[in-house]
Short mmCIF file of C-alpha atoms and ligand atoms in Angstrom, two decimals:
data_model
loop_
_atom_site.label_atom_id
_atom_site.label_comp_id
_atom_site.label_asym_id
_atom_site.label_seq_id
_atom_site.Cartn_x
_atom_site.Cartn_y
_atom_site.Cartn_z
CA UNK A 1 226.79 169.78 120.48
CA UNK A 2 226.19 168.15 117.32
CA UNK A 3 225.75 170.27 114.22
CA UNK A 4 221.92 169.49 112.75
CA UNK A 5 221.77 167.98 109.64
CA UNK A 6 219.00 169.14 108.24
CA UNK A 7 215.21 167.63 108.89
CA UNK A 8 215.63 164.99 105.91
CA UNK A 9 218.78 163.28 107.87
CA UNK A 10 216.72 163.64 111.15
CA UNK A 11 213.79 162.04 109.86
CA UNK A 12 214.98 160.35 107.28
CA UNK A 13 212.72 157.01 108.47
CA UNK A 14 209.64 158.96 108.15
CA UNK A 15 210.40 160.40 104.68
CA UNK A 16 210.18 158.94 101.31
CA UNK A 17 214.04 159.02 100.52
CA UNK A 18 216.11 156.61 99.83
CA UNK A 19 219.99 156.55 99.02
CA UNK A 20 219.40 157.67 95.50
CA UNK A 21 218.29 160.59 96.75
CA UNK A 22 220.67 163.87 96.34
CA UNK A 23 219.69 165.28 99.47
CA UNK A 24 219.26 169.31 99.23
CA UNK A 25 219.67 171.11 102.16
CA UNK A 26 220.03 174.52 104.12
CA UNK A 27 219.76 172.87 107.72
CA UNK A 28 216.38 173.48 107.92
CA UNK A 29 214.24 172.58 110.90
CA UNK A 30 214.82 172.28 114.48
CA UNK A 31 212.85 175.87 115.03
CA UNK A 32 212.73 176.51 119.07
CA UNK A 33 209.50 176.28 120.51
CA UNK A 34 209.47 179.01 122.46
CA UNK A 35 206.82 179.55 126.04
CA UNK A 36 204.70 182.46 125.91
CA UNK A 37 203.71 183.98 128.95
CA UNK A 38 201.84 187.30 127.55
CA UNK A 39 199.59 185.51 125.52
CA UNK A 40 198.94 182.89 128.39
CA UNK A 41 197.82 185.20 130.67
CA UNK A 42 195.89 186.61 127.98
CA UNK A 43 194.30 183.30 128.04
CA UNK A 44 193.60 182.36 131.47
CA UNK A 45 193.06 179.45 133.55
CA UNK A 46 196.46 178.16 133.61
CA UNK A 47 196.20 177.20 130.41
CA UNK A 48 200.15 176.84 128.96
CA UNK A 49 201.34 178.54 125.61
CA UNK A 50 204.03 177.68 122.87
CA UNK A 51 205.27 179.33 120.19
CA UNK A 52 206.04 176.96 117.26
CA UNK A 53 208.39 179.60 115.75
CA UNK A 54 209.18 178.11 111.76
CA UNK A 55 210.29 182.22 110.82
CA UNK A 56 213.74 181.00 112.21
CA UNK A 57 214.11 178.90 109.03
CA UNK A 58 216.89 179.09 106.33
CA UNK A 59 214.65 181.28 104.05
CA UNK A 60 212.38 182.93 107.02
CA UNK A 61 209.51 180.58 106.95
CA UNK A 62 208.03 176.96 107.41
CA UNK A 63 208.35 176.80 103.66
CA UNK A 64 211.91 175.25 103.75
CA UNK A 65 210.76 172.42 105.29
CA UNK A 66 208.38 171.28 102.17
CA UNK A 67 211.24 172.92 99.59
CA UNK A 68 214.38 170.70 100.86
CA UNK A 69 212.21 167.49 100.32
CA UNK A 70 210.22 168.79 96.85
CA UNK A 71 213.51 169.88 95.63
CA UNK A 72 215.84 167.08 96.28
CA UNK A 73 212.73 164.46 94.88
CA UNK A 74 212.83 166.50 91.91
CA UNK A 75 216.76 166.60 91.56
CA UNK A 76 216.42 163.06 92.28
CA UNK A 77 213.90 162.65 89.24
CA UNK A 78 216.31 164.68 87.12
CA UNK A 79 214.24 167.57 86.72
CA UNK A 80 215.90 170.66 85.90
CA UNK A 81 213.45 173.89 86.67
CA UNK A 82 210.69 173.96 89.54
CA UNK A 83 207.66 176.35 89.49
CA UNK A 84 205.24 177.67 91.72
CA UNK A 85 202.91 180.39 92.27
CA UNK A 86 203.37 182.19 95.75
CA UNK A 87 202.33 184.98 97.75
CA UNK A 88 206.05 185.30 98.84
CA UNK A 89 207.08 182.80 100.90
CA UNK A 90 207.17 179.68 98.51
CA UNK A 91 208.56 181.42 96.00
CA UNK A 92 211.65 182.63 98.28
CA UNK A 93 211.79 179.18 99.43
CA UNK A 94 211.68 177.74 95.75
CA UNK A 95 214.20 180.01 94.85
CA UNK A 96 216.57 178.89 97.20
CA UNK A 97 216.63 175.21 97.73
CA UNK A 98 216.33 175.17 93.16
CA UNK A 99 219.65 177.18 93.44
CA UNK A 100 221.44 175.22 95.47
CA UNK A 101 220.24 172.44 93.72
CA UNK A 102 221.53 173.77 90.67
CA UNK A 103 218.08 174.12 88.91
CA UNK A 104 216.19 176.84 87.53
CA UNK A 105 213.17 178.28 89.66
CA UNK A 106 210.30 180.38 88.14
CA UNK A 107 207.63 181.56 90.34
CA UNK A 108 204.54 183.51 89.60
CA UNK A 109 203.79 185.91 92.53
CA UNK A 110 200.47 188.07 92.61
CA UNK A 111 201.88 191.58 91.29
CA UNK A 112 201.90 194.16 94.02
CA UNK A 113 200.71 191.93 96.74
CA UNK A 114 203.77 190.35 97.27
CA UNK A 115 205.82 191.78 100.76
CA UNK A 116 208.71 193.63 100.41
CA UNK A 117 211.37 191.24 102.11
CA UNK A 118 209.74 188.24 99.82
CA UNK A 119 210.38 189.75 97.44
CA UNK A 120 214.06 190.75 97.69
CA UNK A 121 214.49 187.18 98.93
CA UNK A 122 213.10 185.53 95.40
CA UNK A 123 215.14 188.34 93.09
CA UNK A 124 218.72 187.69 95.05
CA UNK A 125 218.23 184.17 95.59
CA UNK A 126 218.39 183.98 91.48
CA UNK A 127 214.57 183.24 90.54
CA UNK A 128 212.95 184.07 87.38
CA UNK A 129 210.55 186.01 88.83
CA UNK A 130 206.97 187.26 86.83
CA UNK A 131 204.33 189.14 88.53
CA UNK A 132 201.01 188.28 87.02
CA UNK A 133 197.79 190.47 87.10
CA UNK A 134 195.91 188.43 89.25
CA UNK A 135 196.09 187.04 92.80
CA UNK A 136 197.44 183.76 93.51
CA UNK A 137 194.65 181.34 92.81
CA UNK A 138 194.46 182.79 89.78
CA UNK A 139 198.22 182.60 89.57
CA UNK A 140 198.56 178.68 90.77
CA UNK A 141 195.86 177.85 88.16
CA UNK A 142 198.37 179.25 85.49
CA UNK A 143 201.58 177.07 87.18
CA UNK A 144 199.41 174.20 86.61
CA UNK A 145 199.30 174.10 83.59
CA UNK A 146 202.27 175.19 82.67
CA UNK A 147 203.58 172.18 85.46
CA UNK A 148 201.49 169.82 82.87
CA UNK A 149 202.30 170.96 79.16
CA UNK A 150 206.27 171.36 79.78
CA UNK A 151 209.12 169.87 81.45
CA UNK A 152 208.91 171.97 84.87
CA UNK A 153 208.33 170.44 88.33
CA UNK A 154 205.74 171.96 90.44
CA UNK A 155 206.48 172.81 94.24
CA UNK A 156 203.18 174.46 95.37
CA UNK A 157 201.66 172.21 98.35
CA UNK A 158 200.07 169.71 95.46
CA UNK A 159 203.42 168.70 95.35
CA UNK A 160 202.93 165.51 97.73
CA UNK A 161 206.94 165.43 98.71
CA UNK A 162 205.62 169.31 99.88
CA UNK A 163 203.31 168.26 102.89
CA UNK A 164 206.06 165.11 103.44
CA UNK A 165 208.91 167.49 104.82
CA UNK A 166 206.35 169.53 106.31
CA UNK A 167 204.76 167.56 108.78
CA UNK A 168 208.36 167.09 110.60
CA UNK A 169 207.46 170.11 111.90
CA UNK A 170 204.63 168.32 114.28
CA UNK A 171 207.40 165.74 115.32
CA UNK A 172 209.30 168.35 116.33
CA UNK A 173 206.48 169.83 118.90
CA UNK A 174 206.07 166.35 119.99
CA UNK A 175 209.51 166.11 120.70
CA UNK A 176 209.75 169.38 122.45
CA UNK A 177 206.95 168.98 124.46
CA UNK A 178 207.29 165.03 124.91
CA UNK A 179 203.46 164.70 123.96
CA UNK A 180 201.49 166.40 121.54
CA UNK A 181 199.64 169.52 122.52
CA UNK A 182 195.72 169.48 123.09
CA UNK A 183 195.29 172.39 120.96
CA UNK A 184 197.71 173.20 118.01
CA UNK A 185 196.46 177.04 116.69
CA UNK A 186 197.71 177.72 112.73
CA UNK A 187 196.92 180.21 110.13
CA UNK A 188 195.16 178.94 107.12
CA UNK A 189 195.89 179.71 103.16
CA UNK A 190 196.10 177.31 100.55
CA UNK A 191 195.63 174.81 104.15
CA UNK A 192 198.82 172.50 103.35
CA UNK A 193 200.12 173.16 106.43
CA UNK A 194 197.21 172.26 108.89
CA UNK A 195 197.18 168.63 106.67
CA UNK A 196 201.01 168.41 106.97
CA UNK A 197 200.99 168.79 110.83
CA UNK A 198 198.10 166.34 110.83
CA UNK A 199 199.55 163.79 109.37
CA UNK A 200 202.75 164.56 111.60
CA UNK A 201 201.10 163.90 114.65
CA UNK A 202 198.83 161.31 113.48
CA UNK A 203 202.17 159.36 112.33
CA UNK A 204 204.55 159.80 115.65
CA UNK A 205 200.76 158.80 117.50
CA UNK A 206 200.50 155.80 115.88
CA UNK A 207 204.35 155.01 116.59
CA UNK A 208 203.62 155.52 120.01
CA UNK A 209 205.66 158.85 120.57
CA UNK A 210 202.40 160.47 121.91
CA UNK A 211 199.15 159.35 123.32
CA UNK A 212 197.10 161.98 122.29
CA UNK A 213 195.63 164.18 119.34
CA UNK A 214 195.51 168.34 119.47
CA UNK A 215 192.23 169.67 118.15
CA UNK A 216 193.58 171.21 115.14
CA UNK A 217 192.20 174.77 115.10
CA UNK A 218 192.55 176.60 111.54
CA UNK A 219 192.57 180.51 111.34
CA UNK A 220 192.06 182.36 108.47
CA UNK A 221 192.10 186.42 107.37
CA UNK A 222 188.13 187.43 107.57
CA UNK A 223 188.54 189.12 104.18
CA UNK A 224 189.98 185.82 102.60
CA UNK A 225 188.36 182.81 104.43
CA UNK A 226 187.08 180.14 101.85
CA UNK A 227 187.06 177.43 104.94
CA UNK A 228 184.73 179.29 107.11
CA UNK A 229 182.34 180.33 104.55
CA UNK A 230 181.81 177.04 102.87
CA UNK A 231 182.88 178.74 99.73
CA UNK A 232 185.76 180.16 97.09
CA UNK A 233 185.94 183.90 97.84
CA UNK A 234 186.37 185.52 94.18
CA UNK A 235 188.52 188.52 95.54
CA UNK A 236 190.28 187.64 98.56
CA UNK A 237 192.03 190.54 100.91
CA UNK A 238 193.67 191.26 103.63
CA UNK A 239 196.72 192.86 105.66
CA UNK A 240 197.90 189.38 105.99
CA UNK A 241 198.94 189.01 101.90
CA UNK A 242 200.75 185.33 102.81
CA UNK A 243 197.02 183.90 102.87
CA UNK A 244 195.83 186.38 100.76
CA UNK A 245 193.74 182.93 99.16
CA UNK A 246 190.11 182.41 98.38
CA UNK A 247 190.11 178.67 96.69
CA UNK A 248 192.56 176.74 98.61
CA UNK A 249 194.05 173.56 96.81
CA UNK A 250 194.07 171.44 100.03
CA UNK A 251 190.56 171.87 100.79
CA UNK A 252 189.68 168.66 100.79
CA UNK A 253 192.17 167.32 102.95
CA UNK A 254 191.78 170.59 105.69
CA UNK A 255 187.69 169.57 106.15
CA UNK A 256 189.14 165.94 106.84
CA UNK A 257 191.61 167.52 109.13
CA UNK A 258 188.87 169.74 110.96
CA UNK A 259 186.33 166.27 111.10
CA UNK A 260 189.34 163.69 112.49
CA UNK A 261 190.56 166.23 114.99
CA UNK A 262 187.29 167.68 115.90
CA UNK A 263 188.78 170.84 115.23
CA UNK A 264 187.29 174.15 113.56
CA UNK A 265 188.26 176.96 110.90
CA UNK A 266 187.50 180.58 111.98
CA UNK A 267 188.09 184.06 110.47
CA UNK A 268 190.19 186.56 112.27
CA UNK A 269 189.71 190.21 110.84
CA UNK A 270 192.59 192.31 110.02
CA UNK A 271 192.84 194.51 113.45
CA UNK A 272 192.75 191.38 115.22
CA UNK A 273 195.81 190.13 113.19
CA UNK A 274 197.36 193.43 113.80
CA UNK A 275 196.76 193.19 117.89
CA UNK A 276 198.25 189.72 117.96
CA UNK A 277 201.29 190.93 115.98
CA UNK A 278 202.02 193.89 118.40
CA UNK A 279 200.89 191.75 121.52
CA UNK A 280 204.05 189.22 120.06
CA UNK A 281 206.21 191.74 119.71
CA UNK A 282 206.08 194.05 122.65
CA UNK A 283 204.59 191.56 125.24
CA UNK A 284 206.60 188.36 124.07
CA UNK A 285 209.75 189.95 122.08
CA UNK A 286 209.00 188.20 119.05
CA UNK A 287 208.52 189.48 115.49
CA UNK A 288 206.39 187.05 112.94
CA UNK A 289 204.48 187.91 109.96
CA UNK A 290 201.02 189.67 110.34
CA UNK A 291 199.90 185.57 108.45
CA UNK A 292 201.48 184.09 111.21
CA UNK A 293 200.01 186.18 114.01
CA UNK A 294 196.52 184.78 112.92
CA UNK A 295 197.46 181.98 114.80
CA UNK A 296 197.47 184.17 118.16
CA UNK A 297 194.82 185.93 117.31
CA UNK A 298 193.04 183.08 116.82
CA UNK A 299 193.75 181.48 120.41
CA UNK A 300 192.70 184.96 121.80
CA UNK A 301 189.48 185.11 120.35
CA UNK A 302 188.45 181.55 121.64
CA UNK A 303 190.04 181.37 124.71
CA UNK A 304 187.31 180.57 126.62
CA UNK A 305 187.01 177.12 125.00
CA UNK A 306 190.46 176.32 125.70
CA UNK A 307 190.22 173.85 128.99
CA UNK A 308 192.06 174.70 132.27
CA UNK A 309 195.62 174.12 132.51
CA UNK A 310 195.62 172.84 128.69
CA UNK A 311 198.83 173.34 126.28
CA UNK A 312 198.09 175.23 123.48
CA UNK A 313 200.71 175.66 120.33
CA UNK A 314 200.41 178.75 118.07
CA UNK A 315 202.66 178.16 114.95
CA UNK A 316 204.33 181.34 113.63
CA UNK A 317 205.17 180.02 110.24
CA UNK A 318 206.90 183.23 108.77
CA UNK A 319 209.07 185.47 109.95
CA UNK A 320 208.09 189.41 110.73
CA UNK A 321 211.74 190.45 108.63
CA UNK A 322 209.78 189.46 105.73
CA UNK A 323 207.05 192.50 105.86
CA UNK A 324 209.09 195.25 107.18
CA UNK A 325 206.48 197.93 105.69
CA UNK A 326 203.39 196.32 108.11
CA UNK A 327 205.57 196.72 110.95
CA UNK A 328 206.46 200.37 109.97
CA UNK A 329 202.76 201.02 109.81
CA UNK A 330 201.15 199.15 112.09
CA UNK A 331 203.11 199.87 115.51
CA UNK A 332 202.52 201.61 119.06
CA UNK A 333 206.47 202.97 118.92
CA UNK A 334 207.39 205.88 120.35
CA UNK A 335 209.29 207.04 117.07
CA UNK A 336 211.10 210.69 117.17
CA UNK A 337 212.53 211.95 114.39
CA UNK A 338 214.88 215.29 113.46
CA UNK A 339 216.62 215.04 116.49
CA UNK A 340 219.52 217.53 117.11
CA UNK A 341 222.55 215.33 117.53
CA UNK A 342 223.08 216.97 121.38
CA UNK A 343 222.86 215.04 124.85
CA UNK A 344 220.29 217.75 125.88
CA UNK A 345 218.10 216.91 123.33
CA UNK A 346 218.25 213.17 123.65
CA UNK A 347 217.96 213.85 127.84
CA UNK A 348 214.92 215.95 127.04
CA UNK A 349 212.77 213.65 124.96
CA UNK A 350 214.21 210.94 126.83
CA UNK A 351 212.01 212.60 129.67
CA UNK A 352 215.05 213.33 132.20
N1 F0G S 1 201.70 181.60 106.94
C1 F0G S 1 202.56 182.06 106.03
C2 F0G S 1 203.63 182.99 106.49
C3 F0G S 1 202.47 181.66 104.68
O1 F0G S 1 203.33 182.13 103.80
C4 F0G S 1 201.42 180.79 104.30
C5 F0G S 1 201.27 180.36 102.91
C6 F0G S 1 200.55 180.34 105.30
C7 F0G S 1 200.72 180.76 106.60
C8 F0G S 1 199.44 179.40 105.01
O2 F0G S 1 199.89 178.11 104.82
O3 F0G S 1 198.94 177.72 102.58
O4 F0G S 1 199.78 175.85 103.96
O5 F0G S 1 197.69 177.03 104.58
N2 F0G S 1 201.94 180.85 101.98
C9 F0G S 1 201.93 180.36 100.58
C10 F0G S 1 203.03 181.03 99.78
C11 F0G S 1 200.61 180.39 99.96
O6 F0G S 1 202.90 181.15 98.55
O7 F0G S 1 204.03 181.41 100.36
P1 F0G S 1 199.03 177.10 103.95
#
C-alpha cells in the first residue's frame, strides 16, 4: 500500500498550489467513510447510511484539512504568525500545522467554553493561547482586526485557501461511494463547511466524477441557530460549544448553498444532540463530538423525508476524544466504583 501524502498531493489539480508552494502537512485526509447500520434502521425504508468520519484527522477534526492549505499559502506568502478565533477545534488545528510550519499561532478561544481536549491540544501544540470574555463572534470580530492592522495571517474560514482544502473532503465521499450521495447531513457553525463540501461536489460534478447533487441539509444547536431563525442570535448556547455561534461569517454563501441544492437548515435541541451521540456510540461504536452528532440527529429527526432506498452521509467533523467531560456526563454506562479488588466481588456485580 502506498503511504498517503497528504490531501494537497492528492488533489493537488484541484487546489490553488503551485511549485512555489512549501507544502505543510500532517497527512491529513483520507478519513474512512464508515456504513451505519443503527442509524439506518433508525431511518427506515432501506434508506443507506455513511458516516463521513473527519475526527480521524491529524489534530481530531475536519479542521486540518482547511489548516494544511491556509498554512502552507501563508508560509508560501512569507507570513510568519497566523490567528484565529475558535471554539476549539481551529485553534488546535492552527496550532499545529503554524508549528510545523515554523510560525507563530495565536488564537482567541471563548474563555470557559472551550472543551477540555481542545484545549490541551492548542497549549501542547505551542499556541499563544488568550481566552477572551466573550464568545466567539465576539472573539473573531477582535482577530479581524487585529488580521488587518498588523502583520498576522488570518485562518478562520474567511480565509479563502480555508474552504479550498476543505471541500476535498466531498471528493473524497464521491470517491468512496463512486457518486455523490442524495442527501449529505452536516452540523452548522460559522457554515464554512456546508460551502466547502458544496463547492466539492459541485467541482468533481462538473468534471464528470458524479452525475448528481446531494440536497445539502444544514443542522444547527436550537440554542445557537442564526440560519434557521433568519437572524444573529446575541447569546448563543448549547452542549454542543464547537457551534456555540450566533452570526456566522459564511452566511451568505450557506443560504446560496441551501437555494442551489434545494436543501434546508434546521435546529436540533441539545437532548437530541445528546441521543445521537449515545445512539453513535453504543449502537454504531463510534465516538464524535456532541457538534458532530448534530449531523445524526439531524437525519433522525427528518427521516421521513428521506426517499426509499436513498444514501444519506452524516459528516462527523470532530472527534468525541476532544470533549471527554460530555461523555462523562452524558452516558447510559453501567459505571461501578469502590470495588474491592476480589474475584467475588467482580463475579457478583458482574451478575454471576
Ligand atoms: N463541527 C465541529 C466539531 C466544529 O468544530 C465546527 C466549527 C463545526 C462543526 C461547524 O463548522 O463552522 O464550518 O459551520 N468549529 C469552529 C472552530 C468554529 O473554531 O473550531 P462550520
Amino acid at each position: 500500500m502506498q503511504d498517503w501524502p497528504g490531501l494537497i498531493e492528492a488533489y493537488r489539480s484541484w487546489l490553488p498550489v503551485s511549485d512555489a508552494t512549501p507544502v505543510v502537512t500532517l497527512r491529513e485526509g483520507a478519513t474512512p467513510l464508515i456504513p451505519a447500520p443503527v442509524i439506518a434502521e433508525r431511518v427506515g425504508r432501506g434508506v443507506k447510511v455513511f458516516l463521513k468520519y473527519d475526527g480521524l484527522n491529524p489534530t481530531g477534526s475536519f479542521k486540518d484539512r482547511g489548516m494544511t492549505m491556509a498554512i502552507s499559502k501563508a508560509k508560501e506568502a512569507g507570513s510568519e504568525a497566523v490567528i484565529c478565533a475558535s471554539t476549539g477545534n481551529t485553534s488546535a488545528a492552527a496550532a499545529a500545522y503554524a508549528r510545523r510550519g515554523g510560525m507563530r499561532a495565536f488564537v482567541l478561544i471563548p474563555d470557559g467554553y472551550v472543551a477540555q481536549g481542545k484545549l490541551a491540544q492548542a497549549l501542547l501544540y505551542g499556541a499563544e493561547v488568550l481566552a477572551v470574555q466573550g464568545n466567539f463572534d465576539r472573539a473573531l470580530a477582535i482577530v479581524r482586526d487585529v488580521a488587518d492592522r498588523y502583520p498576522v495571517t488570518l485562518v478562520n474560514s474567511l480565509n479563502p485557501y480555508r474552504l479550498q482544502g476543505q471541500k476535498t473532503a466531498a471528493f473524497e465521499v464521491v470517491d468512496a461511494l463512486g457518486e455523490a450521495p442524495d442527501w449529505l447531513c452536516i452540523p452548522v457553525g460559522n457554515a464554512g463547511n456546508i460551502s466547502a463540501y458544496w463547492m466539492g461536489f459541485k467541482e468533481y460534478r462538473q468534471a464528470g466524477h458524479s452525475t448528481v447533487l446531494p440536497r445539502m441539509m444544514g443542522f444547527q444547536a436550537a440554542g445557537a441557530a442564526p440560519m434557521v431563525l433568519g437572524h444573529t442570535v446575541e447569546q448563543p448556547d448549547t452542549i454542543a460549544t464547537a457551534i456555540r455561534i450566533g452570526n456566522p461569517v459564511n452566511k451568505e454563501n450557506a443560504l446560496n448553498v441551501r437555494k442551489e441544492s434545494n436543501g434546508d437548515f434546521m435546529a436540533v435541541t441539545d437532548a437530541e444532540i445528546i441521543d445521537a451521540y449515545k445512539l453513535l456510540g453504543q449502537g454504531e461504536g463510534i465516538f464524535c463530538e456532541p457538534a458532530s452528532a448534530a449531523s445524526v440527529a439531524g437525519l433522525i429527526k427528518r427521516r421521513e423525508e428521506v426517499p426509499a432506498g436513498a444514501t444519506v452521509v452524516c459528516v462527523l467533523t470532530g472527534n468525541g476524544l476532544k470533549d471527554p467531560t460530555t461523555a462523562i456526563e452524558n452516558n447510559d454506562a453501567t459505571f461501578h466504583t469502590g470495588i474491592a479488588p476480589e474475584t467475588e466481588t467482580v463475579a457478583k456485580v458482574m451478575g454471576f
